[in-house]
XYZ file of C-alpha atoms in Angstrom:
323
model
C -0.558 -0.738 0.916
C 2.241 -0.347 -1.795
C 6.177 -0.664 -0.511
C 8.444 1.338 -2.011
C 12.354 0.561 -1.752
C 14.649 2.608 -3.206
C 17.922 0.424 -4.412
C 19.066 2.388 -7.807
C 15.440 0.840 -9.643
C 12.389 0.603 -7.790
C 10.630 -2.320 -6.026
C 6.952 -1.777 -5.772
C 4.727 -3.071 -3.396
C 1.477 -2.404 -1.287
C -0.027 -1.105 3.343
C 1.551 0.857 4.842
C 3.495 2.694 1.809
C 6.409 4.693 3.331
C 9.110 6.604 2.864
C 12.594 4.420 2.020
C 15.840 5.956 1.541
C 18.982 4.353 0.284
C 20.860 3.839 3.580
C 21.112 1.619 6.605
C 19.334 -1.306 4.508
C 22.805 -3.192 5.199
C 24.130 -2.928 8.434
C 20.474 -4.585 10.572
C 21.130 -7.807 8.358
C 23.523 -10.011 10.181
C 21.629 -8.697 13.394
C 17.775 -9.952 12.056
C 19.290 -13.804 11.375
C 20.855 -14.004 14.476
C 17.763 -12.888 16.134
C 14.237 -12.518 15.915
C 11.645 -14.268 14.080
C 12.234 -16.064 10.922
C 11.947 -13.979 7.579
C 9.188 -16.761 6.140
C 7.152 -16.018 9.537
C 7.180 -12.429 8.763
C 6.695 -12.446 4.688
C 3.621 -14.826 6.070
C 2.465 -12.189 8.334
C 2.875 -9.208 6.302
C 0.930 -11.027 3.133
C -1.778 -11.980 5.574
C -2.079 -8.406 7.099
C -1.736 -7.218 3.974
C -4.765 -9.547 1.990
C -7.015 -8.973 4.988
C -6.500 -5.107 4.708
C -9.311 -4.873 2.163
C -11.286 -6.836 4.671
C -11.092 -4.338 7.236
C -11.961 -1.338 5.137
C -14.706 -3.121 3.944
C -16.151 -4.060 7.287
C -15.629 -0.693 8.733
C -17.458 0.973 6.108
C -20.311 -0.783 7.837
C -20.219 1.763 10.719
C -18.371 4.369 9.471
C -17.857 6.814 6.712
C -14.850 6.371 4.306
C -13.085 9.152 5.697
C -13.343 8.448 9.158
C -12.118 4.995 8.507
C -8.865 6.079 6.927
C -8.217 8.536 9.596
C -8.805 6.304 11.994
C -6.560 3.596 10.033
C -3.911 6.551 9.948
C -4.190 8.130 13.604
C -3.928 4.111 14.946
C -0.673 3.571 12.597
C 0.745 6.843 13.409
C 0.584 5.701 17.284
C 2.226 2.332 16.376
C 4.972 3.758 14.842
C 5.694 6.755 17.676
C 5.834 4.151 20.094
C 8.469 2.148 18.245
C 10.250 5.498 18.056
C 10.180 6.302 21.425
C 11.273 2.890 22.357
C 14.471 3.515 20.091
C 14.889 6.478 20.896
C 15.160 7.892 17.779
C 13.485 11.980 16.921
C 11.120 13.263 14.404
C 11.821 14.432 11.783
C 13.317 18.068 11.989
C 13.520 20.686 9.728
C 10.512 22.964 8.030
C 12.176 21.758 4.487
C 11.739 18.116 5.223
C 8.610 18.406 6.883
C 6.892 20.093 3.483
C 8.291 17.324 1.685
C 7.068 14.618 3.863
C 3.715 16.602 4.077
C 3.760 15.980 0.196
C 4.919 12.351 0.607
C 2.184 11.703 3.005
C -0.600 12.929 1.155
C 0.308 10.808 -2.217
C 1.901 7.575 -0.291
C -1.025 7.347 2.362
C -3.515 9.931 2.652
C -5.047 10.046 -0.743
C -4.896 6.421 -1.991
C -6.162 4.916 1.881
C -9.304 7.534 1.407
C -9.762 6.182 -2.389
C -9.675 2.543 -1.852
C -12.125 3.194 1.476
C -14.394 4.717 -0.387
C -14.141 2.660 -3.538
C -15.447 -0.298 -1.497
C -18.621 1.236 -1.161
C -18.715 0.209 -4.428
C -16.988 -2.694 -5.717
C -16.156 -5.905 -4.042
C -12.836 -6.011 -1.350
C -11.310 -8.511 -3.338
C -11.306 -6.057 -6.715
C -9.930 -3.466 -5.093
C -7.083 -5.655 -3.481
C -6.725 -7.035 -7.339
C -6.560 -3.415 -8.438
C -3.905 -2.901 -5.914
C -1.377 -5.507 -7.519
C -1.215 -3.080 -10.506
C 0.738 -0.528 -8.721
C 3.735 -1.689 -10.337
C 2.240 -1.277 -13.902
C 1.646 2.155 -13.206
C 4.983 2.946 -11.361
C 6.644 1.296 -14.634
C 4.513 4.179 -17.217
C 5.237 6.956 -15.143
C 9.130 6.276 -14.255
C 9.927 6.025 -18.422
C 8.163 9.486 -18.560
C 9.251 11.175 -14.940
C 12.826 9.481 -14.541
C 14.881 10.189 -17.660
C 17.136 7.710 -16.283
C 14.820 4.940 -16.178
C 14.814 3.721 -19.699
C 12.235 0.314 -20.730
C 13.217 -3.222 -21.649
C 11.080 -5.298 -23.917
C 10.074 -7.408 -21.256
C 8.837 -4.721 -18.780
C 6.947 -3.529 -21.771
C 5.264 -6.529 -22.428
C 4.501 -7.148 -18.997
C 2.641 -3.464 -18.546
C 0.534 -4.215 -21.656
C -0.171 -8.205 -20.089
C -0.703 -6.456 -16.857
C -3.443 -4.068 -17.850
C -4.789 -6.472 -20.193
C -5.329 -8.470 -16.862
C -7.540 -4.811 -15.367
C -9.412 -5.279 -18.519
C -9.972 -9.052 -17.910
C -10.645 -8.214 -14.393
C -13.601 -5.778 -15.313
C -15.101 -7.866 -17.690
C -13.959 -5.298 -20.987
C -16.076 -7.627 -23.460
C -19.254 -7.597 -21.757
C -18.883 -3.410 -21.380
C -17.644 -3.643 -17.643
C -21.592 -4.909 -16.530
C -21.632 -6.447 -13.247
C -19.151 -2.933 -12.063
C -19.219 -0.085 -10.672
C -16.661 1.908 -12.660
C -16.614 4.703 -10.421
C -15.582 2.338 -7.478
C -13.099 0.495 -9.916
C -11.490 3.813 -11.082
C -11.328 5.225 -7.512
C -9.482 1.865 -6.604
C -6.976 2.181 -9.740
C -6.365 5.464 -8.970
C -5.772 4.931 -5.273
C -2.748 2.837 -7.402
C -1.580 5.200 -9.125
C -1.056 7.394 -6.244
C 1.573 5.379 -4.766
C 4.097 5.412 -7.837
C 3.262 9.157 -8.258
C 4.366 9.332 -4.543
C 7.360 6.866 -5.151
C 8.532 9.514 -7.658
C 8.277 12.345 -5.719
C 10.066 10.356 -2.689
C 13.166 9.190 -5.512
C 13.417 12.679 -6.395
C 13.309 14.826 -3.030
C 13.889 12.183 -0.136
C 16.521 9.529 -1.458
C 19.758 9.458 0.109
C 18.920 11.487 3.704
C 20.791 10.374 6.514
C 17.683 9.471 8.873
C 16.285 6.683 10.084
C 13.455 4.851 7.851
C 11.181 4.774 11.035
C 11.869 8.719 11.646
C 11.081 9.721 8.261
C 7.964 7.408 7.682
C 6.361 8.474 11.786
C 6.482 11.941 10.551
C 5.077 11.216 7.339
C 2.380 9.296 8.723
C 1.701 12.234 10.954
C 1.134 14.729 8.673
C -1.386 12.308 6.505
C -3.173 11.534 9.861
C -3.159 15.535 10.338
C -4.519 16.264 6.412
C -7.319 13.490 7.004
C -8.572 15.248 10.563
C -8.901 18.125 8.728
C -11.015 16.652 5.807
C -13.047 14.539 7.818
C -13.766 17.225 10.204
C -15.359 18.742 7.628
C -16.587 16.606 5.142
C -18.144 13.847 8.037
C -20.329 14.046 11.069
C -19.818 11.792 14.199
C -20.841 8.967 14.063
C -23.850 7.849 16.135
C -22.502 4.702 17.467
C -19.165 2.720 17.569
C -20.498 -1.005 16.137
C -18.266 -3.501 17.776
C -16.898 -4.830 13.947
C -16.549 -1.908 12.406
C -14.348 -0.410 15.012
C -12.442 -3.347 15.767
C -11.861 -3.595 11.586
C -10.667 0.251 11.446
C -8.154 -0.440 14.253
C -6.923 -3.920 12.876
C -6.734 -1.810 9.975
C -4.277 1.025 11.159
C -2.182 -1.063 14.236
C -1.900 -4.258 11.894
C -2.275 -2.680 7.931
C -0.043 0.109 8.495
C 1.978 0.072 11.493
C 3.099 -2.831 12.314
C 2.907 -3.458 8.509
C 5.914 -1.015 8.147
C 8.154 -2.803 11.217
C 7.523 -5.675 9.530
C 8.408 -5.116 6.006
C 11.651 -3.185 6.478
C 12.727 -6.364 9.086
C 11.935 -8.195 6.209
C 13.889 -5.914 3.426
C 16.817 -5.503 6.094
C 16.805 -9.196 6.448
C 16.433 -10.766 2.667
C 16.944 -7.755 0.926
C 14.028 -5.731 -1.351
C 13.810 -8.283 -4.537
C 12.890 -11.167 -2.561
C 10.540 -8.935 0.106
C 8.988 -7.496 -3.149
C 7.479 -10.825 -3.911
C 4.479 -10.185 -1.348
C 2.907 -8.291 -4.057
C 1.441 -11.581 -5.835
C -0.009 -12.733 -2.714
C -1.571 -10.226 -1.249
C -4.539 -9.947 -3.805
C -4.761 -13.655 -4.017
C -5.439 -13.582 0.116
C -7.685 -10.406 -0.294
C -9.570 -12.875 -2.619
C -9.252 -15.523 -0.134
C -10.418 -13.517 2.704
C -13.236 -11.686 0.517
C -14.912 -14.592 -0.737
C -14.706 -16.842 2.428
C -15.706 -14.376 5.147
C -17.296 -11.752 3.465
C -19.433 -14.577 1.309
C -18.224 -12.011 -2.233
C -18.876 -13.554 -5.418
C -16.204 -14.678 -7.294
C -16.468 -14.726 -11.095
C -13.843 -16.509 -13.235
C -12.815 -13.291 -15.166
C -11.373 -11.727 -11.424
C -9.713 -14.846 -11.246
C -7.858 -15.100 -14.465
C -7.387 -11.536 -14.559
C -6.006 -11.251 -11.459
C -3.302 -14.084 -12.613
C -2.998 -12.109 -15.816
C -2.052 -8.656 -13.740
C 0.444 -10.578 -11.449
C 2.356 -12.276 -14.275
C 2.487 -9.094 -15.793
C 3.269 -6.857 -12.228
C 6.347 -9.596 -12.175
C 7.476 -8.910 -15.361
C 8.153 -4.935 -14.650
C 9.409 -5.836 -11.880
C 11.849 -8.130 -13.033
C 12.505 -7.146 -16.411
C 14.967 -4.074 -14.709
């Protein structure tokens, strides 16, 4: 759940993270005002889908195992998103070049962190891992000064990685040596993080700048992560013995809702009010995943995951606008 938008510098976001290259961001944007539904309707919608997200992996894990919920999340996206192709009438992607690279793309942007934070909730609360989420931009920030050359630090993107994962360390309750969680299930959910700017980085350097569509490139990535997860879970699960009316209904609201129409919405959104002010979903989609954790879900919430999560967002916002 981390969107990725390519303008020169990098705005980070989580759902459905997808492939973004630098062209046709401009030409859709008289288009969306003239028609359509209003860019606040959509940011609502895409920070509500996105908070409840953690929700619905939670819930499926109920019925089913970890992996079959995030190939079911990615198989139900994937279907979203060839259906919105077919109705443009746009192609997948073609070439055996592009689809290695998308393969690659898939399995960092979608594949690998979906399983992580699926199975991380096993563990640890749904409204820690969407908290652990926010601080994809942290990461993305520490790996771009050491993978991009080009992408030098300010002081105040500095400052705001070391407030952001001084906010983690809040979050986890550092002082009291992390009692009260499961570190496995909170390093499986910061790692899940970290996957997306490692995919980010690998999209900047092989991706940026081709000439097709942003739904072309992200159906066939999607594809190939929904492929990579049939293959795992083929092997690695056993069918389940019954399809619990919640669970399923959470693993498809997960993958029609979370991912695909998660990715319509937030390029009409980026397309429409440009990346910096789409972007700004980031600070409330851990602060509805709290929401939405706490009040259906009946999760305990301790002050520490409260005033760490502020701590990680004020710091997320500083890398993000100290660029």
């Amino acid at each position: 759940m981390c969107l990725f938008v390519l303008r020169g510098e990098s705005g980070l976001m989580p759902a459905a993270t997808t492939v973004v290259t630098s062209t046709d961001t401009s030409t859709p944007l008289v288009t969306a005002r003239r028609r359509g539904v209003d860019w606040r309707v959509k940011f609502a919608a895409l920070s509500l889908i996105w908070g409840f997200s953690f929700l619905f992996m939670k819930v499926g894990n109920r019925g089913f195992a970890p992996l079959q919920v995030t190939l079911g999340r990615l198989v139900a996206g994937t279907a979203v998103l060839l259906v919105a192709l077919a109705v443009k009438r746009q192609p997948l992607p073609r070439g055996m070049g592009l689809w290695v690279r998308l393969a690659v793309a898939g399995f960092l942007l979608n594949a690998l962190p979906f399983a992580l934070f699926a199975y991380s909730e096993e563990r640890i609360p749904s409204q820690l891992a969407g908290i652990c989420n926010a601080t994809s931009p942290l990461w993305g920030m520490a790996l771009s000064v050491v993978a991009l050359t080009e992408d030098r630090p300010t002081r105040r993107r500095v400052a705001g990685l070391g407030l952001g994962f001084l906010g983690v360390l809040t979050v986890l309750g550092a002082w009291q040596g992390f009692r009260g969680v499961d570190p496995l299930g909170a390093a499986m959910a910061l790692a899940a993080s970290l996957s997306y700017p490692v995919g980010w980085i690998w999209v900047r350097r092989t991706l940026a700048g081709r000439t097709e569509s942003h739904l072309t490139l992200t159906s066939g990535q999607l594809l190939l992560a929904a492929a990579q997860l049939a293959v795992v879970t083929g092997f690695g699960t056993h069918l389940p013995g019954s399809f619990e009316l919640a669970p399923t209904l959470s693993v498809l609201a997960l993958g029609v809702l979370g991912t695909g129409l998660a990715f319509l919405l937030q390029y009409g959104l980026v397309a429409e009010v440009g990346p910096t002010t789409a972007q700004t979903v980031t600070y409330l989609t851990p602060l509805v995943a709290t929401v939405a954790g706490v009040t259906v879900l009946g999760e305990a919430l301790h002050w520490n995951t409260l005033v760490g999560a502020v701590i990680v967002l004020l710091g997320a916002a500083l890398v993000q606008r100290g660029s």
